[in-house]
Amino acid sequence: MKLYCLSSHPNKPCYILRFKEITIMLDCGLSAQTALNFIPLPLVPSSRLANLPSWLPRESVETQLEGELKECCGRVFVDSAPEFCPPLANMVDYSEIDVILISNYSSMLALPFITEGTGFKGVVYATEPTLQIGKLFLEELVEYLEQTPNKNQAKYWKEILHLLPPPLSDSFKPRSWRQLYTLGDVKNSLARIKVVGYDEKLDVYGALKVTAVSSGYCLGSSNWVIASDYEKVAYVSGSSTLTTHPRPMDQSVLKNSNVLILTGLTQTPTANPDTMLGELCMAVAMTLRANGSVLIPCYPSGVVYDLFECLSSHLDSLNLSTIPMFFISPVADMSLGYSNILAEWLSSNKQNKVYLPEEPFPHGYLVKTGRLKHYKRIYSDGFSTDFRQPCVVFCGHPSLRFGDAVHFIEQWGSNPLHTVIFTEPDFPHMDALAPFQPLAMKAVHCPIDTSLNFTQANKLIRELKPSTLVVPQAYTQPPPAHVHRSELVIDQESRYVISITRGEVVSLAVRRHSAKVNLDPVLADHILASEVRPGTSLATITAALHVKDNQHNIKELPEDPYVPKKRRLSKGDDTLKSLRYEWGALDVDVFVRKLKQEGINDVKIEPNGSGYIIHLEGADTVIQVEDRSTHIYSEASEVSLRLKLRSILMQCLNSF
Amino acid sequence: MLETETHEQIEQHKIITKWHQLITSVVISSAVECSSVDLSRKRELVRRNTDKIAIVRRILFEHIGGKNVMLDCGMHMGFNDERRFPDFSFITPEGPVTSFIDCVIISHFHLDHCGALPYLTEMVGYTGPIYMTHPTKAIAPILLEDMRKIAVEKKGEGNFFTSQMIKDCMKKVIAVTLHQSLMVDSQLEIKAYYAGHVLGAAMFKVTVGSQSIVYTGDYNMTPDRHLGAAWVDKCRPDVLITESTYATTIRDSKRCRERDFLKKVTECIDRGGKVLIPVFALGRAQELCILLDTHWERMNLKTPVYFAVGLTEKANNYYKMFITWTNQNIKKTFVQRNMFDFKHIKPFDKSYIDNPGSMVVLAPPGMLHAGLSLQIFKKWAPNENNMVIMPGFCVIGTVGHKILNGAKQVEFENRQVVDVKMSVEYMSFSAHADAKGIMQLIQYCEPKSVLLVHGEAVKMEFLRDKIKQEFNLECYMPANGETCNIPTPHKLSIDVSLGLLKAENVKYNNQPPNPKRSRVIHGVLVVKDSSMCIMDVDEACKEAGINRHIIRFTSTVKLEDPAPSYKTAEKLLKIFQEKLPGWNVTFADGAISVETVLIKVEGSEDELKSVYISWTNQDEELGTNVLEILQSIGQVS
Ligand SMILES: [Zn+2]
């Protein structure tokens, strides 16, 4: 068993597992952090961004670099269409992948890079919410980038990384970065997904059984169990033990696996989600009371549902019910609609509502009563007439490089009454804000990451008791921002832990001694076992082996059509069929008595080493008896005597 | 010396069916669970051989921990007394039901499938697990409450379950999702498949060890205006238990039936008549509403269409929230337009019954056995301009059944007699599989046998013959209270040592390909405690803690061949290679091996040679053959 790591970001994982000659890709996350190095794409041309000074390295005389780099408050940005870092392409040929398993909608954004134009022929498995919401994520991302294209195709900066200031100089293999796929790619790629339910056992070429189990992180999020008859691999990616809106995590089936691959822990290990939610509510209320507006950059699904719910009731309690909330995303309507029809994937609290029948999320009600208004874009019909301040705006993209959020930052940035609140943990908020500096509006950092923290993860590992644990290398040392917090690591004591990082391959040895076969009932019925000691029986078997779809079946041997009727030396099968094996020691006294009964009287026994030698007088035959063997030496002409001896000997020995 | 009895290697599924006419309440008891099968088989293997000579009678499998699964728990709509509930004493004459039944599975929310559930849990006292899909769990209590109200409040029946009992009962229900493999206990597994029919309807596969059944409940193999078609994977169950309500019908296309339906409705309202369509509040009603609403929109019709108050909105809310259970079309467009927001269908008020002019009313219940539809029927029946369209199957004893059979007068409990002058139409809108659909399902899941329930005997016989003819499958149709024993072959899964498999694989790959030759595995089956494993003979001895005793024979043949002994050996090698084609004949270290038989030549030049042949007892046949060949050479020369 081998595991390849294709992604450097533990929360946007991408692994390849080779197991029983099957190649499985585990997730295909896309890190959008590379986009932070690029100039934002404003909806309406921004003179501020357009007039940012060009940047050139002092030593350089490269004229080709002209216009590729711009500077804003000491940071250098690439003025080009944003690029993304897809999973490492040269480790495994994508056309060899049999199956892709997707854990949740946030770890599938590289799917079109993997499946389109690569010769990929496999199947992709994901739950229905992962497919539906993942589709929204992919479509939103593509639409953001296509609506505000940047015609520049900067590439020379990648050649002179060493001359650039950080963080640009730290870019990881920027030559492998790629521009985003098209809507067509997204459509074709998603068409390859086969929808699965939780606890549905999927057969992979008869060799493996694959099952998705609830991971509690977001709608439809799953962990995977990959099992052969003897081995079990658990892949845990993006899990949560907190009670929010998704179905709770199912841990029982993950227990006692041979290998546990654990990734997708919280990106903000020092922030408590509940505290952050409280701080967010307070920051919103303070801003609104001061007549300012709030921008919350967000993804189109996920924690944003909980924010609608909590914030609306918080504002109600403060008599701020008249403040409108705007949710702006090309897929806002779909997201709100879908979330309310996925009852089976929700926490039992929310699930019970549909039995009433009431919508599981209150946002349907908030929309009906006009508290929450949603639009595809800010230039959509009705937005300009409905829009009033103060208000709370939820919109993408959390990187602040594209999407309508760019517009609000540009509009509100110079006003200290307004606040931008960062909740999505994917992007460091100061990096996100860098191209908009200097900024007068307040920036509040309330990351809400419900994924497992280190304490929860270590507890989970103790309960799951895997034989081997595989974690991203980043989890074996404290995060760079908290180097002294030694508790922010995965516990490596008392357990075999393998760490893995992008570009690495690790072998995961799983010892196995046997395989499963199906025993045909007709054959089973003809098997006669000999009890060799109480509770243990043996039976010699010779049977036909049928191998199909990696399944072994054994049946009775057919009559060999090649054996002619007249007796002939047949090769193998028929002789094997009646074969028995002798065991145990020979009782020489019994043997001799039997010889005499059969008329062989003239017997001379003499001890020889650990055994005996028996001479048959009158015949040129010697029998050498040892503890574990009996050897009969005879003249070829004495056939009948030899056969007689054989028969007597076999009567005296046990066999199976 | 050793004899083996010839007998069928079968396990038995014991299937008991018990229902009052159309109530499906089949109890399946698979006689043996997995582990006890293995154990008893081992015991049998052992026992036979300790008593080597005598023929050991096959030990019949005891009913150790057999699993009993109750499939649906319906009530009969045609009875008003205790006969409406299934007779649970039939399945367990003495003792509580809970210890007898391992779990209850409800296929869908129709009362003939779930109507007796509160009775079972709250009055009979069953406390074990109950499974149904999420939509069924949501909708079933509403229909149960509705039925309870009609029975208790309108008909004044006693000994019926209460509202609280329905609530308590539903709290015990475990909701399942499609295709989820759910372990009821360590051996009993259930899995739901989409069944069409009504929102949330499911078929269930029940697996115990290597034995399995698929129970269909009601299902529909053709997608309709709001639901998709039933589907099941090639799971090859031992028994497929299928409903056969429309066993002989091969229905015409859905489009034709819809056109026909709309034509009849239009004709009636054109002559100023009133159209009554008795429906279940949930299910077919939504399909008909979509049909009428789109037609009214397209034709710009003004005649009012009503649907019974209350249930409409609630029902449609369920359809909205469980939209993932409807068909692809509705699912795709629901964000833009919710199919269940009807433009032309208004809530009905009882005062409208006597309104003049034409109208169309959809009212529950569907079989005209009680409630609003019956009330309207009594008023409208005497007018020949009016029309009643029965869009589904009606159980014997109901008013619906009577008028469909041409009754011109219907008498009620209070001696009230109603003349039926209105036209009575029957439209098969019930989403049940027809004969074609049933055959299709058999094709999908490839069962080893089929059991028909829920249909009329004559029609079922026709279908049974068809199934036997087309699929060559055993087909059962047990009568009420009859027990059906279905033999199923039993599969044993055992271990085999990887070393043995690999050695076989190497050997197989070294042979020239011959598709007619079967791959052969030779080893020793070790039965120890609760495990069974085939391994190589030496491994097996080690595992069992015994020593092999090797019997070896060495015979000498004198050969006259005046040549160096290695020359003699070379000659012999050629002879063996010629005489034993296909056998592995090699020469190394001065000795010839024919497979594992060793041949060695001794003696100096010009002398008589001694040829030693040595083989183990297991190679007796080959060894004797080699010996014979050598002896024949000796005689010739
Ligand atoms: Zn039904």
Coordinates of N, CA and C and ligand atoms in Angstrom, one line a residue, chain B residues 108 110 112-113 197 218 432, ligand 1:
Chain B
H108 N -43.8 2.5 2.9 CA -44.2 3.8 2.5 C -45.4 4.2 3.4
H110 N -48.6 4.8 2.9 CA -50.0 4.4 2.7 C -50.5 3.6 3.9
D112 N -52.4 1.1 4.2 CA -52.4 -0.3 4.1 C -51.0 -0.9 4.3
H113 N -50.1 0.0 4.5 CA -48.7 -0.5 4.8 C -48.2 0.0 6.2
H197 N -43.8 5.3 -6.7 CA -45.1 5.1 -6.0 C -45.6 6.3 -5.3
D218 N -45.0 -1.2 -2.4 CA -45.6 -0.8 -3.7 C -44.6 0.0 -4.4
H432 N -48.6 1.8 -9.4 CA -48.1 0.4 -9.1 C -47.4 -0.1 -10.3
Ligands
ZN1 ZN -49.2 2.2 -1.6

